[in-house]
């Protein structure tokens, strides 16, 4: 967009129809070709094949990472800040199911603002999540709710209690060096 006044009250779109955003992570379902991607400050977006057909903000917040079940084109996972992981069973059209209950690092400074999670490539019912600890769910697809267990404890001692809410402005709070930021299977 372009504005000609410092208050930004009159704006003109200049993108020419281009969909421009910064993605943190994306997942493609090989069977359907559907893409779900987390975009900085623009939620999670869905793409179904037509360059003009991005469904913006199928999940709000700061979109982060995404995952697709390789055995079921209807199951996707997306997240917004601090491991707010949600599940979709309608090919990423909506994400109504919160799957991070019991993952006590979620929603606090005990995980990075853009926290990593992934499906195990050997088992689509297993998810790993990076917080102050490394977490695993073995029933992420079928659990109602899924259960989580710690598979790597915190490297700091003693562990501070999780904060009930991040102090504003959340974007600028530094990630703790004790938080995990990557996982590989």
PDB file of N, CA and C in Angstrom, residues 4-100:
ATOM      1  N   UNK A   4      -0.225   8.991   0.917  1.00  0.00           N
ATOM      2  CA  UNK A   4       0.321  10.308   0.595  1.00  0.00           C
ATOM      3  C   UNK A   4       0.235  11.257   1.783  1.00  0.00           C
ATOM      4  N   UNK A   5      -0.256  10.782   2.918  1.00  0.00           N
ATOM      5  CA  UNK A   5      -0.297  11.628   4.110  1.00  0.00           C
ATOM      6  C   UNK A   5       0.290  10.866   5.294  1.00  0.00           C
ATOM      7  N   UNK A   6       0.873  11.578   6.207  1.00  0.00           N
ATOM      8  CA  UNK A   6       1.589  10.943   7.316  1.00  0.00           C
ATOM      9  C   UNK A   6       0.675  10.188   8.266  1.00  0.00           C
ATOM     10  N   UNK A   7      -0.596  10.472   8.265  1.00  0.00           N
ATOM     11  CA  UNK A   7      -1.532   9.756   9.130  1.00  0.00           C
ATOM     12  C   UNK A   7      -1.995   8.445   8.503  1.00  0.00           C
ATOM     13  N   UNK A   8      -1.732   8.253   7.222  1.00  0.00           N
ATOM     14  CA  UNK A   8      -2.136   7.025   6.549  1.00  0.00           C
ATOM     15  C   UNK A   8      -3.627   6.895   6.374  1.00  0.00           C
ATOM     16  N   UNK A   9      -4.328   8.006   6.273  1.00  0.00           N
ATOM     17  CA  UNK A   9      -5.784   7.946   6.145  1.00  0.00           C
ATOM     18  C   UNK A   9      -6.232   7.632   4.729  1.00  0.00           C
ATOM     19  N   UNK A  10      -5.400   7.954   3.745  1.00  0.00           N
ATOM     20  CA  UNK A  10      -5.730   7.641   2.353  1.00  0.00           C
ATOM     21  C   UNK A  10      -4.670   6.687   1.826  1.00  0.00           C
ATOM     22  N   UNK A  11      -5.055   5.437   1.548  1.00  0.00           N
ATOM     23  CA  UNK A  11      -4.093   4.451   1.069  1.00  0.00           C
ATOM     24  C   UNK A  11      -4.518   3.922  -0.292  1.00  0.00           C
ATOM     25  N   UNK A  12      -3.522   3.565  -1.082  1.00  0.00           N
ATOM     26  CA  UNK A  12      -3.745   2.992  -2.403  1.00  0.00           C
ATOM     27  C   UNK A  12      -3.013   1.662  -2.474  1.00  0.00           C
ATOM     28  N   UNK A  13      -3.712   0.619  -2.882  1.00  0.00           N
ATOM     29  CA  UNK A  13      -3.095  -0.696  -3.025  1.00  0.00           C
ATOM     30  C   UNK A  13      -2.223  -0.686  -4.285  1.00  0.00           C
ATOM     31  N   UNK A  14      -0.975  -1.108  -4.151  1.00  0.00           N
ATOM     32  CA  UNK A  14      -0.045  -1.087  -5.282  1.00  0.00           C
ATOM     33  C   UNK A  14       0.538  -2.465  -5.584  1.00  0.00           C
ATOM     34  N   UNK A  15      -0.010  -3.520  -4.996  1.00  0.00           N
ATOM     35  CA  UNK A  15       0.575  -4.858  -5.170  1.00  0.00           C
ATOM     36  C   UNK A  15       0.165  -5.523  -6.476  1.00  0.00           C
ATOM     37  N   UNK A  16      -0.813  -4.966  -7.175  1.00  0.00           N
ATOM     38  CA  UNK A  16      -1.224  -5.564  -8.444  1.00  0.00           C
ATOM     39  C   UNK A  16      -1.757  -6.976  -8.295  1.00  0.00           C
ATOM     40  N   UNK A  17      -2.342  -7.300  -7.155  1.00  0.00           N
ATOM     41  CA  UNK A  17      -2.905  -8.626  -6.950  1.00  0.00           C
ATOM     42  C   UNK A  17      -1.913  -9.659  -6.449  1.00  0.00           C
ATOM     43  N   UNK A  18      -0.663  -9.284  -6.216  1.00  0.00           N
ATOM     44  CA  UNK A  18       0.324 -10.229  -5.701  1.00  0.00           C
ATOM     45  C   UNK A  18       0.038 -10.535  -4.242  1.00  0.00           C
ATOM     46  N   UNK A  19       0.132 -11.793  -3.878  1.00  0.00           N
ATOM     47  CA  UNK A  19      -0.003 -12.193  -2.482  1.00  0.00           C
ATOM     48  C   UNK A  19       1.369 -12.178  -1.849  1.00  0.00           C
ATOM     49  N   UNK A  20       1.660 -11.200  -1.028  1.00  0.00           N
ATOM     50  CA  UNK A  20       3.000 -11.047  -0.463  1.00  0.00           C
ATOM     51  C   UNK A  20       2.913 -11.134   1.052  1.00  0.00           C
ATOM     52  N   UNK A  21       3.697 -12.042   1.612  1.00  0.00           N
ATOM     53  CA  UNK A  21       3.785 -12.176   3.061  1.00  0.00           C
ATOM     54  C   UNK A  21       5.070 -12.914   3.397  1.00  0.00           C
ATOM     55  N   UNK A  22       5.397 -12.999   4.664  1.00  0.00           N
ATOM     56  CA  UNK A  22       6.575 -13.734   5.115  1.00  0.00           C
ATOM     57  C   UNK A  22       6.105 -14.956   5.886  1.00  0.00           C
ATOM     58  N   UNK A  23       6.433 -16.138   5.375  1.00  0.00           N
ATOM     59  CA  UNK A  23       6.036 -17.377   6.032  1.00  0.00           C
ATOM     60  C   UNK A  23       7.138 -17.868   6.957  1.00  0.00           C
ATOM     61  N   UNK A  24       6.740 -18.314   8.146  1.00  0.00           N
ATOM     62  CA  UNK A  24       7.665 -18.988   9.053  1.00  0.00           C
ATOM     63  C   UNK A  24       7.795 -20.455   8.688  1.00  0.00           C
ATOM     64  N   UNK A  25       6.696 -21.070   8.320  1.00  0.00           N
ATOM     65  CA  UNK A  25       6.707 -22.485   7.990  1.00  0.00           C
ATOM     66  C   UNK A  25       5.465 -22.848   7.211  1.00  0.00           C
ATOM     67  N   UNK A  26       5.546 -23.936   6.458  1.00  0.00           N
ATOM     68  CA  UNK A  26       4.421 -24.372   5.634  1.00  0.00           C
ATOM     69  C   UNK A  26       4.394 -25.890   5.588  1.00  0.00           C
ATOM     70  N   UNK A  27       3.219 -26.427   5.268  1.00  0.00           N
ATOM     71  CA  UNK A  27       3.046 -27.867   5.095  1.00  0.00           C
ATOM     72  C   UNK A  27       2.214 -28.090   3.844  1.00  0.00           C
ATOM     73  N   UNK A  28       2.624 -29.067   3.042  1.00  0.00           N
ATOM     74  CA  UNK A  28       1.907 -29.427   1.822  1.00  0.00           C
ATOM     75  C   UNK A  28       1.430 -30.852   1.975  1.00  0.00           C
ATOM     76  N   UNK A  29       0.177 -31.093   1.635  1.00  0.00           N
ATOM     77  CA  UNK A  29      -0.288 -32.467   1.589  1.00  0.00           C
ATOM     78  C   UNK A  29      -0.056 -32.967   0.170  1.00  0.00           C
ATOM     79  N   UNK A  30       0.769 -33.992   0.020  1.00  0.00           N
ATOM     80  CA  UNK A  30       1.140 -34.493  -1.311  1.00  0.00           C
ATOM     81  C   UNK A  30      -0.049 -35.018  -2.095  1.00  0.00           C
ATOM     82  N   UNK A  31      -1.027 -35.610  -1.429  1.00  0.00           N
ATOM     83  CA  UNK A  31      -2.178 -36.181  -2.126  1.00  0.00           C
ATOM     84  C   UNK A  31      -3.108 -35.107  -2.672  1.00  0.00           C
ATOM     85  N   UNK A  32      -3.350 -34.055  -1.899  1.00  0.00           N
ATOM     86  CA  UNK A  32      -4.320 -33.036  -2.310  1.00  0.00           C
ATOM     87  C   UNK A  32      -3.682 -31.791  -2.901  1.00  0.00           C
ATOM     88  N   UNK A  33      -2.418 -31.532  -2.592  1.00  0.00           N
ATOM     89  CA  UNK A  33      -1.764 -30.310  -3.039  1.00  0.00           C
ATOM     90  C   UNK A  33      -2.113 -29.096  -2.192  1.00  0.00           C
ATOM     91  N   UNK A  34      -2.927 -29.261  -1.155  1.00  0.00           N
ATOM     92  CA  UNK A  34      -3.291 -28.154  -0.279  1.00  0.00           C
ATOM     93  C   UNK A  34      -2.066 -27.761   0.550  1.00  0.00           C
ATOM     94  N   UNK A  35      -1.861 -26.450   0.702  1.00  0.00           N
ATOM     95  CA  UNK A  35      -0.770 -25.902   1.494  1.00  0.00           C
ATOM     96  C   UNK A  35      -1.365 -25.092   2.642  1.00  0.00           C
ATOM     97  N   UNK A  36      -0.827 -25.266   3.836  1.00  0.00           N
ATOM     98  CA  UNK A  36      -1.144 -24.412   4.975  1.00  0.00           C
ATOM     99  C   UNK A  36       0.182 -23.823   5.431  1.00  0.00           C
ATOM    100  N   UNK A  37       0.203 -22.497   5.593  1.00  0.00           N
ATOM    101  CA  UNK A  37       1.448 -21.820   5.935  1.00  0.00           C
ATOM    102  C   UNK A  37       1.199 -20.745   6.973  1.00  0.00           C
ATOM    103  N   UNK A  38       2.113 -20.637   7.936  1.00  0.00           N
ATOM    104  CA  UNK A  38       2.022 -19.628   8.987  1.00  0.00           C
ATOM    105  C   UNK A  38       2.763 -18.373   8.573  1.00  0.00           C
ATOM    106  N   UNK A  39       2.075 -17.236   8.618  1.00  0.00           N
ATOM    107  CA  UNK A  39       2.633 -15.979   8.137  1.00  0.00           C
ATOM    108  C   UNK A  39       2.819 -14.979   9.275  1.00  0.00           C
ATOM    109  N   UNK A  40       3.965 -14.324   9.268  1.00  0.00           N
ATOM    110  CA  UNK A  40       4.242 -13.317  10.280  1.00  0.00           C
ATOM    111  C   UNK A  40       3.151 -12.250  10.281  1.00  0.00           C
ATOM    112  N   UNK A  41       2.548 -12.032  11.437  1.00  0.00           N
ATOM    113  CA  UNK A  41       1.498 -11.027  11.646  1.00  0.00           C
ATOM    114  C   UNK A  41       0.251 -11.245  10.800  1.00  0.00           C
ATOM    115  N   UNK A  42       0.146 -12.356  10.083  1.00  0.00           N
ATOM    116  CA  UNK A  42      -0.991 -12.574   9.188  1.00  0.00           C
ATOM    117  C   UNK A  42      -1.636 -13.933   9.351  1.00  0.00           C
ATOM    118  N   UNK A  43      -1.530 -14.537  10.511  1.00  0.00           N
ATOM    119  CA  UNK A  43      -2.195 -15.800  10.771  1.00  0.00           C
ATOM    120  C   UNK A  43      -1.673 -16.935   9.916  1.00  0.00           C
ATOM    121  N   UNK A  44      -2.439 -18.003   9.835  1.00  0.00           N
ATOM    122  CA  UNK A  44      -2.119 -19.131   8.958  1.00  0.00           C
ATOM    123  C   UNK A  44      -3.023 -19.045   7.742  1.00  0.00           C
ATOM    124  N   UNK A  45      -2.439 -19.302   6.597  1.00  0.00           N
ATOM    125  CA  UNK A  45      -3.135 -19.165   5.325  1.00  0.00           C
ATOM    126  C   UNK A  45      -3.190 -20.507   4.617  1.00  0.00           C
ATOM    127  N   UNK A  46      -4.173 -20.660   3.728  1.00  0.00           N
ATOM    128  CA  UNK A  46      -4.399 -21.923   3.020  1.00  0.00           C
ATOM    129  C   UNK A  46      -4.403 -21.665   1.524  1.00  0.00           C
ATOM    130  N   UNK A  47      -3.756 -22.559   0.791  1.00  0.00           N
ATOM    131  CA  UNK A  47      -3.640 -22.448  -0.664  1.00  0.00           C
ATOM    132  C   UNK A  47      -4.118 -23.749  -1.291  1.00  0.00           C
ATOM    133  N   UNK A  48      -4.946 -23.645  -2.325  1.00  0.00           N
ATOM    134  CA  UNK A  48      -5.510 -24.844  -2.947  1.00  0.00           C
ATOM    135  C   UNK A  48      -5.154 -24.996  -4.423  1.00  0.00           C
ATOM    136  N   UNK A  49      -4.235 -24.189  -4.937  1.00  0.00           N
ATOM    137  CA  UNK A  49      -3.774 -24.381  -6.308  1.00  0.00           C
ATOM    138  C   UNK A  49      -3.869 -23.178  -7.212  1.00  0.00           C
ATOM    139  N   UNK A  50      -4.797 -22.291  -6.988  1.00  0.00           N
ATOM    140  CA  UNK A  50      -4.940 -21.096  -7.809  1.00  0.00           C
ATOM    141  C   UNK A  50      -4.188 -19.961  -7.131  1.00  0.00           C
ATOM    142  N   UNK A  51      -3.219 -19.311  -7.828  1.00  0.00           N
ATOM    143  CA  UNK A  51      -2.446 -18.244  -7.185  1.00  0.00           C
ATOM    144  C   UNK A  51      -3.299 -17.115  -6.609  1.00  0.00           C
ATOM    145  N   UNK A  52      -4.499 -16.948  -7.080  1.00  0.00           N
ATOM    146  CA  UNK A  52      -5.377 -15.906  -6.552  1.00  0.00           C
ATOM    147  C   UNK A  52      -6.300 -16.419  -5.445  1.00  0.00           C
ATOM    148  N   UNK A  53      -6.083 -17.680  -5.014  1.00  0.00           N
ATOM    149  CA  UNK A  53      -7.045 -18.272  -4.081  1.00  0.00           C
ATOM    150  C   UNK A  53      -6.485 -18.576  -2.699  1.00  0.00           C
ATOM    151  N   UNK A  54      -5.519 -17.803  -2.215  1.00  0.00           N
ATOM    152  CA  UNK A  54      -5.068 -17.996  -0.850  1.00  0.00           C
ATOM    153  C   UNK A  54      -6.207 -17.641   0.091  1.00  0.00           C
ATOM    154  N   UNK A  55      -6.559 -18.570   0.985  1.00  0.00           N
ATOM    155  CA  UNK A  55      -7.534 -18.277   2.037  1.00  0.00           C
ATOM    156  C   UNK A  55      -6.742 -17.706   3.199  1.00  0.00           C
ATOM    157  N   UNK A  56      -6.889 -16.419   3.430  1.00  0.00           N
ATOM    158  CA  UNK A  56      -6.100 -15.743   4.446  1.00  0.00           C
ATOM    159  C   UNK A  56      -6.741 -15.931   5.813  1.00  0.00           C
ATOM    160  N   UNK A  57      -5.903 -16.144   6.795  1.00  0.00           N
ATOM    161  CA  UNK A  57      -6.307 -16.260   8.198  1.00  0.00           C
ATOM    162  C   UNK A  57      -7.302 -17.385   8.466  1.00  0.00           C
ATOM    163  N   UNK A  58      -6.953 -18.602   8.027  1.00  0.00           N
ATOM    164  CA  UNK A  58      -7.756 -19.748   8.453  1.00  0.00           C
ATOM    165  C   UNK A  58      -7.521 -20.022   9.939  1.00  0.00           C
ATOM    166  N   UNK A  59      -6.419 -19.465  10.472  1.00  0.00           N
ATOM    167  CA  UNK A  59      -6.137 -19.457  11.900  1.00  0.00           C
ATOM    168  C   UNK A  59      -5.455 -18.133  12.190  1.00  0.00           C
ATOM    169  N   UNK A  60      -5.911 -17.401  13.184  1.00  0.00           N
ATOM    170  CA  UNK A  60      -5.417 -16.052  13.442  1.00  0.00           C
ATOM    171  C   UNK A  60      -4.114 -16.001  14.204  1.00  0.00           C
ATOM    172  N   UNK A  61      -3.802 -14.820  14.716  1.00  0.00           N
ATOM    173  CA  UNK A  61      -2.573 -14.586  15.460  1.00  0.00           C
ATOM    174  C   UNK A  61      -1.385 -14.466  14.525  1.00  0.00           C
ATOM    175  N   UNK A  62      -0.203 -14.636  15.081  1.00  0.00           N
ATOM    176  CA  UNK A  62       1.008 -14.713  14.271  1.00  0.00           C
ATOM    177  C   UNK A  62       1.139 -16.162  13.847  1.00  0.00           C
ATOM    178  N   UNK A  63       0.860 -16.461  12.587  1.00  0.00           N
ATOM    179  CA  UNK A  63       0.996 -17.834  12.125  1.00  0.00           C
ATOM    180  C   UNK A  63       2.430 -18.300  12.296  1.00  0.00           C
ATOM    181  N   UNK A  64       2.619 -19.567  12.660  1.00  0.00           N
ATOM    182  CA  UNK A  64       3.980 -20.067  12.872  1.00  0.00           C
ATOM    183  C   UNK A  64       4.232 -21.249  11.945  1.00  0.00           C
ATOM    184  N   UNK A  65       4.363 -22.426  12.490  1.00  0.00           N
ATOM    185  CA  UNK A  65       4.642 -23.611  11.686  1.00  0.00           C
ATOM    186  C   UNK A  65       3.349 -24.352  11.374  1.00  0.00           C
ATOM    187  N   UNK A  66       3.432 -25.304  10.457  1.00  0.00           N
ATOM    188  CA  UNK A  66       2.281 -26.120  10.069  1.00  0.00           C
ATOM    189  C   UNK A  66       2.767 -27.537   9.812  1.00  0.00           C
ATOM    190  N   UNK A  67       1.831 -28.479   9.852  1.00  0.00           N
ATOM    191  CA  UNK A  67       2.137 -29.879   9.558  1.00  0.00           C
ATOM    192  C   UNK A  67       0.933 -30.496   8.866  1.00  0.00           C
ATOM    193  N   UNK A  68       1.205 -31.453   7.986  1.00  0.00           N
ATOM    194  CA  UNK A  68       0.161 -32.159   7.249  1.00  0.00           C
ATOM    195  C   UNK A  68       0.317 -33.654   7.487  1.00  0.00           C
ATOM    196  N   UNK A  69      -0.781 -34.316   7.772  1.00  0.00           N
ATOM    197  CA  UNK A  69      -0.761 -35.766   7.938  1.00  0.00           C
ATOM    198  C   UNK A  69      -0.596 -36.397   6.564  1.00  0.00           C
ATOM    199  N   UNK A  70       0.504 -37.102   6.300  1.00  0.00           N
ATOM    200  CA  UNK A  70       0.720 -37.672   4.970  1.00  0.00           C
ATOM    201  C   UNK A  70      -0.232 -38.814   4.627  1.00  0.00           C
ATOM    202  N   UNK A  71      -0.931 -39.359   5.635  1.00  0.00           N
ATOM    203  CA  UNK A  71      -1.854 -40.474   5.388  1.00  0.00           C
ATOM    204  C   UNK A  71      -3.306 -40.023   5.277  1.00  0.00           C
ATOM    205  N   UNK A  72      -3.574 -38.738   5.549  1.00  0.00           N
ATOM    206  CA  UNK A  72      -4.952 -38.244   5.544  1.00  0.00           C
ATOM    207  C   UNK A  72      -4.966 -36.786   5.081  1.00  0.00           C
ATOM    208  N   UNK A  73      -5.413 -36.506   3.855  1.00  0.00           N
ATOM    209  CA  UNK A  73      -5.375 -35.131   3.340  1.00  0.00           C
ATOM    210  C   UNK A  73      -6.302 -34.169   4.073  1.00  0.00           C
ATOM    211  N   UNK A  74      -7.132 -34.664   4.962  1.00  0.00           N
ATOM    212  CA  UNK A  74      -8.023 -33.791   5.725  1.00  0.00           C
ATOM    213  C   UNK A  74      -7.395 -33.250   7.008  1.00  0.00           C
ATOM    214  N   UNK A  75      -6.288 -33.830   7.455  1.00  0.00           N
ATOM    215  CA  UNK A  75      -5.721 -33.466   8.750  1.00  0.00           C
ATOM    216  C   UNK A  75      -4.499 -32.567   8.574  1.00  0.00           C
ATOM    217  N   UNK A  76      -4.621 -31.355   9.120  1.00  0.00           N
ATOM    218  CA  UNK A  76      -3.528 -30.388   9.166  1.00  0.00           C
ATOM    219  C   UNK A  76      -3.412 -29.866  10.592  1.00  0.00           C
ATOM    220  N   UNK A  77      -2.234 -29.342  10.911  1.00  0.00           N
ATOM    221  CA  UNK A  77      -1.991 -28.675  12.179  1.00  0.00           C
ATOM    222  C   UNK A  77      -1.382 -27.316  11.863  1.00  0.00           C
ATOM    223  N   UNK A  78      -1.783 -26.320  12.617  1.00  0.00           N
ATOM    224  CA  UNK A  78      -1.215 -24.979  12.489  1.00  0.00           C
ATOM    225  C   UNK A  78      -1.135 -24.393  13.884  1.00  0.00           C
ATOM    226  N   UNK A  79      -0.381 -23.322  14.013  1.00  0.00           N
ATOM    227  CA  UNK A  79      -0.164 -22.747  15.328  1.00  0.00           C
ATOM    228  C   UNK A  79      -0.014 -21.243  15.225  1.00  0.00           C
ATOM    229  N   UNK A  80      -0.319 -20.591  16.328  1.00  0.00           N
ATOM    230  CA  UNK A  80       0.066 -19.194  16.456  1.00  0.00           C
ATOM    231  C   UNK A  80       0.998 -19.088  17.646  1.00  0.00           C
ATOM    232  N   UNK A  81       1.374 -17.900  18.021  1.00  0.00           N
ATOM    233  CA  UNK A  81       2.473 -17.665  18.945  1.00  0.00           C
ATOM    234  C   UNK A  81       2.410 -18.541  20.198  1.00  0.00           C
ATOM    235  N   UNK A  82       3.621 -18.940  20.635  1.00  0.00           N
ATOM    236  CA  UNK A  82       3.848 -19.680  21.879  1.00  0.00           C
ATOM    237  C   UNK A  82       3.117 -21.028  21.948  1.00  0.00           C
ATOM    238  N   UNK A  83       3.226 -21.808  20.867  1.00  0.00           N
ATOM    239  CA  UNK A  83       2.728 -23.190  20.797  1.00  0.00           C
ATOM    240  C   UNK A  83       1.219 -23.333  20.946  1.00  0.00           C
ATOM    241  N   UNK A  84       0.467 -22.407  20.419  1.00  0.00           N
ATOM    242  CA  UNK A  84      -0.995 -22.536  20.404  1.00  0.00           C
ATOM    243  C   UNK A  84      -1.365 -23.406  19.200  1.00  0.00           C
ATOM    244  N   UNK A  85      -1.166 -24.712  19.325  1.00  0.00           N
ATOM    245  CA  UNK A  85      -1.328 -25.653  18.212  1.00  0.00           C
ATOM    246  C   UNK A  85      -2.798 -26.048  18.078  1.00  0.00           C
ATOM    247  N   UNK A  86      -3.289 -25.993  16.843  1.00  0.00           N
ATOM    248  CA  UNK A  86      -4.682 -26.330  16.534  1.00  0.00           C
ATOM    249  C   UNK A  86      -4.706 -27.416  15.459  1.00  0.00           C
ATOM    250  N   UNK A  87      -5.788 -28.204  15.455  1.00  0.00           N
ATOM    251  CA  UNK A  87      -5.948 -29.297  14.487  1.00  0.00           C
ATOM    252  C   UNK A  87      -7.136 -29.005  13.569  1.00  0.00           C
ATOM    253  N   UNK A  88      -6.955 -29.335  12.293  1.00  0.00           N
ATOM    254  CA  UNK A  88      -8.029 -29.255  11.301  1.00  0.00           C
ATOM    255  C   UNK A  88      -8.307 -30.653  10.780  1.00  0.00           C
ATOM    256  N   UNK A  89      -9.582 -30.986  10.624  1.00  0.00           N
ATOM    257  CA  UNK A  89      -9.947 -32.264  10.012  1.00  0.00           C
ATOM    258  C   UNK A  89     -10.745 -32.035   8.731  1.00  0.00           C
ATOM    259  N   UNK A  90     -10.691 -30.795   8.195  1.00  0.00           N
ATOM    260  CA  UNK A  90     -11.379 -30.488   6.936  1.00  0.00           C
ATOM    261  C   UNK A  90     -10.414 -29.850   5.926  1.00  0.00           C
ATOM    262  N   UNK A  91      -9.227 -30.459   5.826  1.00  0.00           N
ATOM    263  CA  UNK A  91      -8.201 -30.059   4.851  1.00  0.00           C
ATOM    264  C   UNK A  91      -7.717 -28.630   5.063  1.00  0.00           C
ATOM    265  N   UNK A  92      -7.713 -28.175   6.299  1.00  0.00           N
ATOM    266  CA  UNK A  92      -7.171 -26.860   6.615  1.00  0.00           C
ATOM    267  C   UNK A  92      -8.120 -25.700   6.393  1.00  0.00           C
ATOM    268  N   UNK A  93      -9.389 -25.974   6.163  1.00  0.00           N
ATOM    269  CA  UNK A  93     -10.350 -24.873   5.992  1.00  0.00           C
ATOM    270  C   UNK A  93     -10.585 -24.129   7.296  1.00  0.00           C
ATOM    271  N   UNK A  94     -10.660 -24.868   8.396  1.00  0.00           N
ATOM    272  CA  UNK A  94     -10.797 -24.282   9.731  1.00  0.00           C
ATOM    273  C   UNK A  94      -9.959 -25.108  10.699  1.00  0.00           C
ATOM    274  N   UNK A  95      -9.629 -24.517  11.840  1.00  0.00           N
ATOM    275  CA  UNK A  95      -8.812 -25.173  12.856  1.00  0.00           C
ATOM    276  C   UNK A  95      -9.512 -25.062  14.207  1.00  0.00           C
ATOM    277  N   UNK A  96     -10.581 -25.844  14.411  1.00  0.00           N
ATOM    278  CA  UNK A  96     -11.393 -25.670  15.616  1.00  0.00           C
ATOM    279  C   UNK A  96     -10.855 -26.358  16.872  1.00  0.00           C
ATOM    280  N   UNK A  97      -9.893 -27.271  16.742  1.00  0.00           N
ATOM    281  CA  UNK A  97      -9.513 -28.096  17.887  1.00  0.00           C
ATOM    282  C   UNK A  97      -8.145 -27.713  18.429  1.00  0.00           C
ATOM    283  N   UNK A  98      -8.106 -27.260  19.680  1.00  0.00           N
ATOM    284  CA  UNK A  98      -6.861 -26.957  20.366  1.00  0.00           C
ATOM    285  C   UNK A  98      -6.247 -28.284  20.816  1.00  0.00           C
ATOM    286  N   UNK A  99      -4.987 -28.530  20.444  1.00  0.00           N
ATOM    287  CA  UNK A  99      -4.354 -29.803  20.811  1.00  0.00           C
ATOM    288  C   UNK A  99      -3.162 -29.623  21.745  1.00  0.00           C
ATOM    289  N   UNK A 100      -3.029 -28.453  22.367  1.00  0.00           N
ATOM    290  CA  UNK A 100      -1.877 -28.257  23.245  1.00  0.00           C
ATOM    291  C   UNK A 100      -2.229 -28.312  24.728  1.00  0.00           C
TER     292      UNK A 100
END
